[in-house]
CSV table of C-alpha atoms and ligand atoms in Angstrom, one decimal:
chain,number,residue,atom,x,y,z
A,1,UNK,CA,-18.5,-1.3,9.0
A,2,UNK,CA,-21.4,0.5,10.7
A,3,UNK,CA,-24.5,1.5,8.6
A,4,UNK,CA,-24.0,5.1,9.5
A,5,UNK,CA,-20.3,5.3,8.4
A,6,UNK,CA,-19.4,6.9,5.1
A,7,UNK,CA,-16.7,4.9,3.3
A,8,UNK,CA,-14.4,6.5,0.7
A,9,UNK,CA,-11.4,5.5,-1.3
A,10,UNK,CA,-8.5,7.6,-0.2
A,11,UNK,CA,-6.2,9.3,-2.7
A,12,UNK,CA,-4.0,6.8,-4.5
A,13,UNK,CA,-6.6,4.1,-4.5
A,14,UNK,CA,-8.8,3.6,-7.6
A,15,UNK,CA,-10.9,1.2,-9.5
A,16,UNK,CA,-9.5,0.2,-12.8
A,17,UNK,CA,-10.7,-1.9,-15.7
A,18,UNK,CA,-8.0,-4.4,-16.6
A,19,UNK,CA,-8.5,-4.8,-20.3
A,20,UNK,CA,-5.9,-7.5,-20.7
A,21,UNK,CA,-7.4,-9.8,-18.1
A,22,UNK,CA,-10.9,-8.6,-18.7
A,23,UNK,CA,-11.6,-7.9,-15.0
A,24,UNK,CA,-12.0,-5.2,-12.5
A,25,UNK,CA,-9.1,-4.4,-10.1
A,26,UNK,CA,-8.5,-2.0,-7.3
A,27,UNK,CA,-5.2,-0.2,-7.8
A,28,UNK,CA,-3.5,0.9,-4.6
A,29,UNK,CA,0.1,1.6,-3.4
A,30,UNK,CA,2.1,-1.5,-4.3
A,31,UNK,CA,-1.0,-3.6,-4.9
A,32,UNK,CA,-3.5,-4.6,-7.5
A,33,UNK,CA,-6.4,-6.3,-5.8
A,34,UNK,CA,-8.6,-8.4,-8.2
A,35,UNK,CA,-12.2,-7.9,-7.5
A,36,UNK,CA,-15.1,-10.4,-7.6
A,37,UNK,CA,-18.6,-9.3,-8.4
A,38,UNK,CA,-19.6,-8.4,-4.9
A,39,UNK,CA,-16.3,-6.5,-4.3
A,40,UNK,CA,-16.7,-4.6,-7.5
A,41,UNK,CA,-20.4,-3.9,-6.9
A,42,UNK,CA,-19.7,-2.4,-3.4
A,43,UNK,CA,-16.7,-0.4,-4.4
A,44,UNK,CA,-18.3,1.2,-7.4
A,45,UNK,CA,-21.1,2.5,-5.1
A,46,UNK,CA,-18.7,4.1,-2.7
A,47,UNK,CA,-18.7,7.8,-3.4
A,48,UNK,CA,-17.7,9.4,-0.2
A,49,UNK,CA,-21.2,10.9,0.2
A,50,UNK,CA,-23.5,8.0,0.9
A,51,UNK,CA,-23.4,5.9,4.1
A,52,UNK,CA,-22.7,2.2,4.1
A,53,UNK,CA,-26.3,1.6,5.1
A,54,UNK,CA,-27.5,3.5,2.0
A,55,UNK,CA,-25.1,1.6,-0.2
A,56,UNK,CA,-26.1,-1.8,1.1
A,57,UNK,CA,-29.8,-0.8,0.7
A,58,UNK,CA,-29.2,0.2,-2.9
A,59,UNK,CA,-27.4,-3.0,-3.7
A,60,UNK,CA,-30.0,-5.1,-1.9
A,61,UNK,CA,-32.7,-3.6,-4.2
A,62,UNK,CA,-30.6,-4.3,-7.3
A,63,UNK,CA,-29.6,-7.8,-6.5
A,64,UNK,CA,-32.8,-8.9,-4.7
A,65,UNK,CA,-31.0,-9.7,-1.4
A,66,UNK,CA,-31.3,-8.3,2.1
A,67,UNK,CA,-29.0,-5.3,3.1
A,68,UNK,CA,-27.8,-7.5,6.0
A,69,UNK,CA,-26.8,-10.2,3.5
A,70,UNK,CA,-24.9,-7.7,1.3
A,71,UNK,CA,-23.2,-6.2,4.4
A,72,UNK,CA,-22.1,-9.6,5.6
A,73,UNK,CA,-20.9,-10.8,2.2
A,74,UNK,CA,-18.7,-7.7,1.9
A,75,UNK,CA,-17.6,-7.4,5.5
A,76,UNK,CA,-14.4,-9.5,5.4
A,77,UNK,CA,-13.3,-7.9,2.1
A,78,UNK,CA,-13.9,-4.4,3.4
A,79,UNK,CA,-12.1,-5.1,6.7
A,80,UNK,CA,-9.1,-6.3,4.7
A,81,UNK,CA,-9.1,-3.1,2.6
A,82,UNK,CA,-9.4,-1.0,5.7
A,83,UNK,CA,-6.5,-2.8,7.4
A,84,UNK,CA,-4.3,-2.0,4.5
A,85,UNK,CA,-5.7,1.6,4.4
A,86,UNK,CA,-7.1,1.1,0.9
A,87,UNK,CA,-10.5,2.2,2.3
A,88,UNK,CA,-11.3,4.9,4.9
A,89,UNK,CA,-14.5,6.0,6.6
A,90,UNK,CA,-15.9,9.4,7.6
A,91,UNK,CA,-17.3,8.9,11.1
B,1,UNK,CA,13.5,-26.3,-20.6
B,2,UNK,CA,11.2,-23.9,-22.4
B,3,UNK,CA,8.1,-22.6,-20.8
B,4,UNK,CA,4.8,-23.2,-22.4
B,5,UNK,CA,3.6,-19.7,-23.4
B,6,UNK,CA,0.0,-20.8,-22.8
B,7,UNK,CA,0.7,-21.2,-19.1
B,8,UNK,CA,2.7,-18.0,-18.7
B,9,UNK,CA,0.6,-15.2,-17.2
B,10,UNK,CA,1.0,-11.6,-18.0
B,11,UNK,CA,3.2,-9.5,-15.7
B,12,UNK,CA,1.5,-7.2,-13.1
B,13,UNK,CA,4.4,-4.9,-12.2
B,14,UNK,CA,7.3,-3.2,-14.0
B,15,UNK,CA,10.2,-1.6,-12.4
B,16,UNK,CA,11.6,1.1,-14.7
B,17,UNK,CA,15.1,2.1,-13.7
B,18,UNK,CA,15.1,5.5,-15.4
B,19,UNK,CA,18.7,6.2,-14.6
B,20,UNK,CA,21.6,4.9,-12.5
B,21,UNK,CA,22.6,8.5,-11.7
B,22,UNK,CA,22.0,9.4,-8.0
B,23,UNK,CA,23.3,12.2,-5.8
B,24,UNK,CA,23.5,9.6,-3.0
B,25,UNK,CA,25.9,6.7,-2.8
B,26,UNK,CA,24.4,4.2,-0.4
B,27,UNK,CA,26.7,1.3,0.3
B,28,UNK,CA,23.8,-1.2,-0.2
B,29,UNK,CA,22.6,0.2,-3.5
B,30,UNK,CA,20.8,-2.5,-5.6
B,31,UNK,CA,22.1,-1.1,-8.8
B,32,UNK,CA,24.6,-3.4,-10.6
B,33,UNK,CA,28.4,-2.8,-10.1
B,34,UNK,CA,28.5,-1.9,-13.8
B,35,UNK,CA,26.4,1.3,-13.9
B,36,UNK,CA,24.8,2.6,-17.1
B,37,UNK,CA,26.2,5.9,-18.2
B,38,UNK,CA,23.9,8.8,-19.0
B,39,UNK,CA,24.5,8.8,-22.7
B,40,UNK,CA,23.3,5.2,-22.8
B,41,UNK,CA,20.0,5.9,-21.1
B,42,UNK,CA,16.7,5.4,-23.0
B,43,UNK,CA,15.3,8.8,-24.1
B,44,UNK,CA,11.8,10.1,-23.3
B,45,UNK,CA,10.3,8.7,-26.4
B,46,UNK,CA,11.7,5.2,-25.9
B,47,UNK,CA,10.4,5.1,-22.3
B,48,UNK,CA,7.0,6.3,-23.4
B,49,UNK,CA,6.8,3.5,-25.9
B,50,UNK,CA,7.9,0.9,-23.2
B,51,UNK,CA,5.2,2.1,-20.9
B,52,UNK,CA,2.5,1.7,-23.6
B,53,UNK,CA,3.9,-1.8,-24.4
B,54,UNK,CA,3.8,-2.7,-20.7
B,55,UNK,CA,0.2,-1.6,-20.3
B,56,UNK,CA,-0.7,-3.6,-23.5
B,57,UNK,CA,1.0,-6.6,-22.0
B,58,UNK,CA,-1.0,-6.5,-18.8
B,59,UNK,CA,1.3,-4.5,-16.4
B,60,UNK,CA,-0.8,-2.5,-13.9
B,61,UNK,CA,1.8,-1.1,-11.5
B,62,UNK,CA,4.7,1.0,-12.7
B,63,UNK,CA,7.5,1.7,-10.3
B,64,UNK,CA,9.7,4.5,-11.4
B,65,UNK,CA,13.1,4.1,-9.8
B,66,UNK,CA,16.8,4.5,-10.4
B,67,UNK,CA,19.3,5.5,-9.2
B,68,UNK,CA,17.4,8.6,-8.4
B,69,UNK,CA,14.5,9.1,-10.9
B,70,UNK,CA,14.4,12.8,-10.1
B,71,UNK,CA,17.7,13.0,-11.8
B,72,UNK,CA,15.8,12.6,-15.1
B,73,UNK,CA,14.6,16.0,-16.2
B,74,UNK,CA,11.8,14.5,-18.2
B,75,UNK,CA,10.2,12.8,-15.1
B,76,UNK,CA,7.1,14.9,-15.4
B,77,UNK,CA,6.3,14.0,-19.1
B,78,UNK,CA,7.2,10.4,-18.3
B,79,UNK,CA,4.6,10.2,-15.6
B,80,UNK,CA,2.0,11.9,-17.8
B,81,UNK,CA,2.6,9.3,-20.4
B,82,UNK,CA,2.5,6.4,-18.0
B,83,UNK,CA,-0.9,7.6,-16.6
B,84,UNK,CA,-2.2,8.0,-20.2
B,85,UNK,CA,-1.2,4.4,-20.9
B,86,UNK,CA,-3.3,3.4,-17.9
B,87,UNK,CA,-0.6,2.5,-15.4
B,88,UNK,CA,-0.6,3.1,-11.7
B,89,UNK,CA,2.5,5.2,-11.1
B,90,UNK,CA,4.8,4.9,-8.0
B,91,UNK,CA,7.9,7.1,-7.6
B,92,UNK,CA,10.7,5.5,-5.6
B,93,UNK,CA,12.9,8.4,-4.6
B,94,UNK,CA,15.4,9.6,-2.0
B,95,UNK,CA,13.8,13.0,-2.3
B,96,UNK,CA,17.0,14.7,-3.5
B,97,UNK,CA,16.2,16.6,-6.6
B,98,UNK,CA,12.6,17.2,-5.8
B,99,UNK,CA,11.4,20.8,-5.1
B,100,UNK,CA,8.0,22.0,-4.1
B,101,UNK,CA,7.5,23.2,-7.6
B,102,UNK,CA,8.5,19.9,-9.1
B,103,UNK,CA,6.2,18.0,-6.8
B,104,UNK,CA,3.3,20.1,-7.8
B,105,UNK,CA,4.2,19.3,-11.4
B,106,UNK,CA,4.3,15.6,-10.6
B,107,UNK,CA,0.9,16.0,-9.0
B,108,UNK,CA,-0.5,17.6,-12.2
B,109,UNK,CA,1.0,14.8,-14.2
B,110,UNK,CA,-1.1,12.3,-12.2
B,111,UNK,CA,1.6,10.6,-10.0
B,112,UNK,CA,-0.3,8.1,-7.8
B,113,UNK,CA,2.1,7.3,-4.9
B,114,UNK,CA,5.5,8.2,-3.5
B,115,UNK,CA,7.9,5.9,-1.8
B,116,UNK,CA,10.5,7.9,0.1
B,117,UNK,CA,13.7,6.1,1.2
B,118,UNK,CA,15.1,6.6,4.6
B,119,UNK,CA,18.8,6.0,5.3
B,120,UNK,CA,18.6,6.8,9.0
B,121,UNK,CA,16.5,8.7,11.5
B,122,UNK,CA,19.1,11.4,12.3
B,123,UNK,CA,21.0,13.7,10.0
B,124,UNK,CA,24.2,12.2,11.4
B,125,UNK,CA,23.3,8.6,10.5
B,126,UNK,CA,21.4,9.3,7.3
B,127,UNK,CA,24.0,11.6,5.7
B,128,UNK,CA,26.8,9.2,6.6
B,129,UNK,CA,25.0,6.2,5.1
B,130,UNK,CA,23.8,8.0,2.0
B,131,UNK,CA,27.2,9.7,1.6
B,132,UNK,CA,25.5,13.0,1.0
B,133,UNK,CA,25.7,15.9,3.5
B,134,UNK,CA,22.5,17.8,4.0
B,135,UNK,CA,20.5,15.0,2.5
B,136,UNK,CA,18.5,14.2,5.6
B,137,UNK,CA,17.3,17.8,6.2
B,138,UNK,CA,16.4,18.1,2.6
B,139,UNK,CA,14.4,14.8,2.8
B,140,UNK,CA,12.5,16.1,5.8
B,141,UNK,CA,11.6,19.2,3.7
B,142,UNK,CA,10.4,17.0,0.8
B,143,UNK,CA,8.3,14.9,3.2
B,144,UNK,CA,6.6,18.0,4.3
B,145,UNK,CA,5.8,19.1,0.8
B,146,UNK,CA,4.5,15.6,0.0
B,147,UNK,CA,2.2,15.8,3.0
B,148,UNK,CA,1.0,19.3,1.9
B,149,UNK,CA,0.1,18.1,-1.6
B,150,UNK,CA,-1.5,15.0,-0.1
B,151,UNK,CA,0.3,12.3,-2.1
B,152,UNK,CA,-0.1,8.8,-0.5
B,153,UNK,CA,3.3,8.1,1.0
B,154,UNK,CA,5.3,5.0,1.9
B,155,UNK,CA,8.4,5.5,4.0
B,156,UNK,CA,11.1,2.9,3.0
B,157,UNK,CA,13.5,2.4,5.9
B,158,UNK,CA,16.6,0.4,4.9
B,159,UNK,CA,18.1,-1.2,7.9
B,160,UNK,CA,21.4,-3.0,8.7
B,161,UNK,CA,23.7,-3.4,11.7
B,162,UNK,CA,24.6,0.3,11.9
B,163,UNK,CA,21.0,1.7,12.1
B,164,UNK,CA,18.8,-1.1,13.2
B,165,UNK,CA,18.5,0.5,16.7
B,166,UNK,CA,16.7,3.4,14.9
B,167,UNK,CA,13.8,1.2,13.8
B,168,UNK,CA,11.4,2.4,16.6
B,169,UNK,CA,12.0,6.0,15.6
B,170,UNK,CA,11.6,5.2,11.9
B,171,UNK,CA,8.2,3.8,12.6
B,172,UNK,CA,7.3,6.9,14.7
B,173,UNK,CA,8.5,9.2,11.9
B,174,UNK,CA,6.3,7.4,9.4
B,175,UNK,CA,3.3,8.1,11.6
B,176,UNK,CA,4.3,11.8,12.0
B,177,UNK,CA,4.7,12.2,8.3
B,178,UNK,CA,1.3,10.9,7.7
B,179,UNK,CA,2.6,7.9,5.7
B,180,UNK,CA,0.0,5.1,5.3
B,181,UNK,CA,2.7,2.5,5.1
B,182,UNK,CA,6.3,1.8,6.0
B,183,UNK,CA,8.5,-0.7,4.4
B,184,UNK,CA,11.0,-2.0,7.0
B,185,UNK,CA,13.6,-3.6,4.7
B,186,UNK,CA,16.6,-5.3,6.1
B,187,UNK,CA,19.4,-4.9,3.6
B,188,UNK,CA,19.5,-7.7,1.0
B,189,UNK,CA,23.0,-8.6,0.2
B,190,UNK,CA,23.3,-8.1,-3.6
B,191,UNK,CA,25.2,-5.7,-5.7
B,192,UNK,CA,27.0,-3.1,-3.7
B,193,UNK,CA,25.8,-4.5,-0.4
B,194,UNK,CA,27.7,-7.7,-1.0
B,195,UNK,CA,30.9,-5.7,-0.6
B,196,UNK,CA,29.6,-4.3,2.7
B,197,UNK,CA,28.7,-7.4,4.6
B,198,UNK,CA,31.4,-6.9,7.2
B,199,UNK,CA,30.1,-3.4,7.8
B,200,UNK,CA,26.4,-4.0,7.6
B,201,UNK,CA,25.4,-7.5,8.4
B,202,UNK,CA,23.0,-7.4,11.3
B,203,UNK,CA,23.6,-9.7,14.3
B,204,UNK,CA,21.2,-12.5,15.1
B,205,UNK,CA,20.1,-10.6,18.2
B,206,UNK,CA,19.3,-7.5,16.1
B,207,UNK,CA,17.3,-9.6,13.7
B,208,UNK,CA,15.2,-11.1,16.5
B,209,UNK,CA,14.7,-7.7,18.1
B,210,UNK,CA,13.5,-6.2,14.8
B,211,UNK,CA,11.0,-9.1,14.5
B,212,UNK,CA,9.7,-8.2,17.9
B,213,UNK,CA,9.6,-4.4,17.3
B,214,UNK,CA,7.7,-5.0,14.1
B,215,UNK,CA,5.2,-7.4,15.7
B,216,UNK,CA,4.5,-5.0,18.5
B,217,UNK,CA,4.1,-1.9,16.2
B,218,UNK,CA,1.8,-3.8,13.8
B,219,UNK,CA,-0.6,-4.6,16.6
B,220,UNK,CA,-0.4,-1.1,18.1
B,221,UNK,CA,-0.8,0.8,14.8
B,222,UNK,CA,-3.4,-1.3,13.1
B,223,UNK,CA,-5.5,0.8,10.8
B,224,UNK,CA,-3.0,3.7,11.1
B,225,UNK,CA,0.2,2.4,9.6
B,226,UNK,CA,0.7,-0.6,7.4
B,227,UNK,CA,4.0,-2.2,8.1
B,228,UNK,CA,5.6,-4.4,5.4
B,229,UNK,CA,8.7,-6.2,6.7
B,230,UNK,CA,11.6,-7.7,4.9
B,231,UNK,CA,13.5,-9.7,7.7
B,232,UNK,CA,17.2,-10.3,7.7
B,233,UNK,CA,17.8,-12.9,5.0
B,234,UNK,CA,20.8,-14.8,6.3
B,235,UNK,CA,19.1,-15.3,9.6
B,236,UNK,CA,15.9,-16.9,8.2
B,237,UNK,CA,15.2,-20.6,7.7
B,238,UNK,CA,13.7,-20.3,4.2
B,239,UNK,CA,14.6,-18.1,1.3
B,240,UNK,CA,12.5,-15.3,0.0
B,241,UNK,CA,10.4,-15.8,-3.1
B,242,UNK,CA,12.2,-13.4,-5.3
B,243,UNK,CA,10.1,-11.1,-7.4
B,244,UNK,CA,7.0,-13.3,-6.7
B,245,UNK,CA,8.7,-16.0,-8.8
B,246,UNK,CA,11.0,-15.6,-11.7
B,247,UNK,CA,9.2,-14.4,-14.8
B,248,UNK,CA,5.8,-14.8,-13.2
B,249,UNK,CA,4.7,-11.3,-11.9
B,250,UNK,CA,7.2,-8.6,-12.7
B,251,UNK,CA,10.0,-7.4,-14.9
B,252,UNK,CA,12.7,-4.7,-14.7
B,253,UNK,CA,13.9,-2.4,-17.4
B,254,UNK,CA,17.4,-1.0,-16.9
B,255,UNK,CA,18.4,2.5,-17.9
B,256,UNK,CA,19.9,1.3,-21.1
B,257,UNK,CA,16.8,-0.7,-22.1
B,258,UNK,CA,17.9,-4.2,-21.0
B,259,UNK,CA,14.9,-6.2,-19.8
B,260,UNK,CA,15.5,-8.4,-16.8
B,261,UNK,CA,13.5,-10.7,-14.6
B,262,UNK,CA,14.9,-9.0,-11.5
B,263,UNK,CA,17.1,-6.0,-10.8
B,264,UNK,CA,20.1,-8.2,-9.8
B,265,UNK,CA,19.9,-10.6,-12.7
B,266,UNK,CA,22.8,-9.1,-14.5
B,267,UNK,CA,25.0,-10.8,-11.9
B,268,UNK,CA,24.3,-14.2,-13.5
B,269,UNK,CA,26.9,-14.5,-16.3
B,270,UNK,CA,25.1,-17.0,-18.6
B,271,UNK,CA,21.9,-14.9,-19.0
B,272,UNK,CA,21.5,-12.9,-22.1
B,273,UNK,CA,19.0,-10.0,-21.9
B,274,UNK,CA,16.8,-8.6,-24.6
B,275,UNK,CA,16.8,-4.9,-25.1
B,276,UNK,CA,13.7,-2.8,-25.7
B,277,UNK,CA,15.6,-1.1,-28.5
B,278,UNK,CA,15.3,-4.2,-30.6
B,279,UNK,CA,12.8,-6.6,-29.1
B,280,UNK,CA,9.2,-6.0,-28.1
B,281,UNK,CA,8.4,-6.4,-24.4
B,282,UNK,CA,5.8,-9.1,-25.2
B,283,UNK,CA,8.4,-11.2,-27.1
B,284,UNK,CA,10.8,-10.8,-24.2
B,285,UNK,CA,8.3,-11.7,-21.5
B,286,UNK,CA,6.9,-14.8,-23.2
B,287,UNK,CA,10.0,-16.1,-25.1
B,288,UNK,CA,13.1,-14.2,-23.8
B,289,UNK,CA,15.9,-16.6,-22.8
B,290,UNK,CA,16.6,-14.9,-19.5
B,291,UNK,CA,12.9,-15.2,-18.5
B,292,UNK,CA,12.6,-18.8,-19.5
B,293,UNK,CA,15.8,-19.8,-17.8
B,294,UNK,CA,14.3,-20.0,-14.3
B,295,UNK,CA,10.6,-19.7,-14.9
B,296,UNK,CA,8.5,-22.2,-13.0
B,297,UNK,CA,10.1,-25.3,-11.5
B,298,UNK,CA,11.4,-27.3,-14.4
B,299,UNK,CA,15.0,-26.0,-14.0
B,300,UNK,CA,15.3,-27.1,-10.4
B,301,UNK,CA,17.9,-29.5,-9.0
B,302,UNK,CA,17.6,-31.3,-5.6
B,303,UNK,CA,16.7,-30.5,-2.9
B,304,UNK,CA,14.3,-28.1,-4.6
B,305,UNK,CA,13.0,-30.5,-7.3
B,306,UNK,CA,11.2,-32.8,-4.8
B,307,UNK,CA,10.5,-30.1,-2.1
B,308,UNK,CA,6.9,-29.4,-1.1
B,309,UNK,CA,7.7,-25.7,-0.9
B,310,UNK,CA,8.9,-25.4,-4.5
B,311,UNK,CA,5.9,-23.4,-5.6
B,312,UNK,CA,6.0,-21.3,-2.4
B,313,UNK,CA,9.5,-19.8,-2.8
B,314,UNK,CA,10.5,-21.2,-6.2
B,315,UNK,CA,13.9,-22.2,-4.8
B,316,UNK,CA,14.6,-18.7,-3.6
B,317,UNK,CA,16.9,-16.1,-5.2
B,318,UNK,CA,19.0,-17.1,-8.2
B,319,UNK,CA,21.3,-14.2,-7.7
B,320,UNK,CA,22.0,-15.2,-4.2
B,321,UNK,CA,22.8,-18.8,-5.3
B,322,UNK,CA,25.2,-17.2,-7.8
B,323,UNK,CA,26.8,-14.9,-5.3
B,324,UNK,CA,27.3,-17.3,-2.5
B,325,UNK,CA,27.5,-20.8,-4.1
B,326,UNK,CA,28.8,-19.7,-7.5
B,327,UNK,CA,26.0,-21.6,-9.2
B,328,UNK,CA,22.8,-19.8,-10.3
B,329,UNK,CA,21.0,-23.2,-10.6
B,330,UNK,CA,21.6,-24.1,-6.9
B,331,UNK,CA,19.1,-24.0,-4.1
B,332,UNK,CA,19.2,-20.6,-2.4
B,333,UNK,CA,21.9,-21.1,0.3
B,334,UNK,CA,19.6,-19.4,2.9
B,335,UNK,CA,17.4,-22.5,2.8
B,336,UNK,CA,17.9,-24.9,5.7
B,337,UNK,CA,17.8,-27.7,3.1
B,338,UNK,CA,20.8,-26.3,1.2
B,339,UNK,CA,24.1,-28.1,1.8
B,340,UNK,CA,25.6,-24.7,2.0
B,341,UNK,CA,23.5,-23.4,4.8
B,342,UNK,CA,25.8,-24.2,7.6
B,343,UNK,CA,28.6,-22.4,5.9
B,344,UNK,CA,26.4,-19.4,5.3
B,345,UNK,CA,25.4,-19.2,9.0
B,346,UNK,CA,29.1,-19.2,9.9
B,347,UNK,CA,29.8,-16.5,7.3
B,348,UNK,CA,26.8,-14.4,8.6
B,349,UNK,CA,28.0,-14.6,12.1
B,350,UNK,CA,31.6,-13.7,11.1
B,351,UNK,CA,30.3,-10.8,9.0
B,352,UNK,CA,28.2,-9.6,11.9
B,353,UNK,CA,31.1,-9.7,14.3
B,354,UNK,CA,33.5,-8.0,11.8
B,355,UNK,CA,34.4,-4.3,11.6
B,356,UNK,CA,34.9,-2.5,8.3
B,357,UNK,CA,34.6,0.9,6.7
B,358,UNK,CA,31.7,1.4,4.3
B,359,UNK,CA,32.3,1.0,0.6
B,360,UNK,CA,30.2,3.5,-1.1
B,361,UNK,CA,28.4,3.0,-4.4
B,362,UNK,CA,30.3,4.7,-7.3
B,363,UNK,CA,28.8,7.2,-9.7
B,364,UNK,CA,28.0,6.0,-13.2
B,365,UNK,CA,30.9,7.9,-14.8
B,366,UNK,CA,33.6,7.1,-12.2
B,367,UNK,CA,35.8,4.2,-11.4
B,368,UNK,CA,34.6,1.8,-8.7
B,369,UNK,CA,36.2,3.0,-5.4
B,370,UNK,CA,37.8,0.5,-3.1
B,371,UNK,CA,38.3,1.4,0.5
B,372,UNK,CA,41.8,2.8,1.3
B,373,UNK,CA,43.9,-0.3,2.4
C,1,SF4,S1,20.1,2.8,-2.9
C,1,SF4,FE1,21.0,4.8,-2.5
C,1,SF4,S2,22.5,5.0,-4.1
C,1,SF4,FE2,21.2,3.3,-4.8
C,1,SF4,S3,19.7,4.3,-6.1
C,1,SF4,FE3,18.8,4.2,-4.0
C,1,SF4,S4,19.3,6.2,-3.1
C,1,SF4,FE4,20.7,5.9,-4.9
C,2,SF4,S1,14.6,-26.8,-1.0
C,2,SF4,FE1,14.3,-25.2,-2.5
C,2,SF4,S2,12.0,-25.2,-2.8
C,2,SF4,FE2,12.4,-26.2,-0.9
C,2,SF4,S3,12.3,-24.6,0.7
C,2,SF4,FE3,14.5,-24.8,0.1
C,2,SF4,S4,14.7,-23.3,-1.5
C,2,SF4,FE4,12.5,-23.6,-1.3
């Protein structure tokens, strides 16, 4: 994902706190994707307003890492979500 | 064998068959031959309680199905209740029985996703297969309303020998409707479909062609349309992992409250099912006899017992073993390691070459119809 792109969760895809398994999941059509810490951190920043660059910068500050590191840690996960249309971007 | 409850994980998905009533009568309907009558259906309150129990048990995804779930007049309050319980709600529908007004009400209720079935890509085909004149035009109208409201949509194309040539058009239609996903499902021969193998069994060539069409479309439509594909079973080398593994991921609640590990499980005579009217869902999931019967790998015979794939496909489908081999404990006869595989291949080719009229699914209150002579 490019730093200038604005990611958003399309309708029908939402974060959910799974109280039985004590974990975060992404609920989407026919799927429940369990989230690790990075996945959950990135998805909970996605608001359809801020760009991917702004999000990685915010997370970098919080976790004391470089934005490039955050972006690369999350890239495979985000690509998989986009391939399944669980995540979309405004150009 | 009894499963060790400590190793049994909570279910993720529940299929709620709200009713067996349906205006259509598809010859491959997955409902059992013995259809539940309306007066035996769980009422609103009972379903709401089941949804809460399911959420407490760990279910995340609720699939509302039937029959035709829109035949239930309390569909809107049921969806409200399911959302309140914290479940992701998916409506599996033919579209018949939905109006623009009703769809808006479902939107208000919080419905998350709609899966619309497709019996064919032309009115002529779809109405003949569904046994319901005007059904196709109505469905196209419903698809438009779904798009206007903005519900996420999956188109569910059910394919067999008579309509497999329409697969490319079905994929195109999904894109035109703005669906994010299409399920290309070759008919699975259970329930009513078992009686229609002569009329519906795809040929091997058709199965290969469908594989190629799907592969091409997947590459071309990447990021536009997700294609989930259920290939023709009798023409595969290994069986499908049914329901993600018996009693491991999902459960089915029938209209009358019976709780089953899969929607076809009623075809296995020795299984006894708990009912939500007198047993909690948790008790049934962790200790119910029907769930323990084929959970894990302890029940397996050879060749499954010593097979390296036994945790991949869990020996395939128990209902298929029952239907074809007459033994629910046998290896799924689709498997190339099954001693019955050669016979199945001959059967499949014979069915594919045969000609027969369609045997339509009956209505819950009527006698089963056999074809005239
Ligand atoms: S398969 Fe056809 S007849 Fe069976 S429930 Fe679905 S739409 Fe109705
Ligand atoms: S032998 Fe049994 S476990 Fe092995 S692949 Fe066949 S069905 Fe699956």
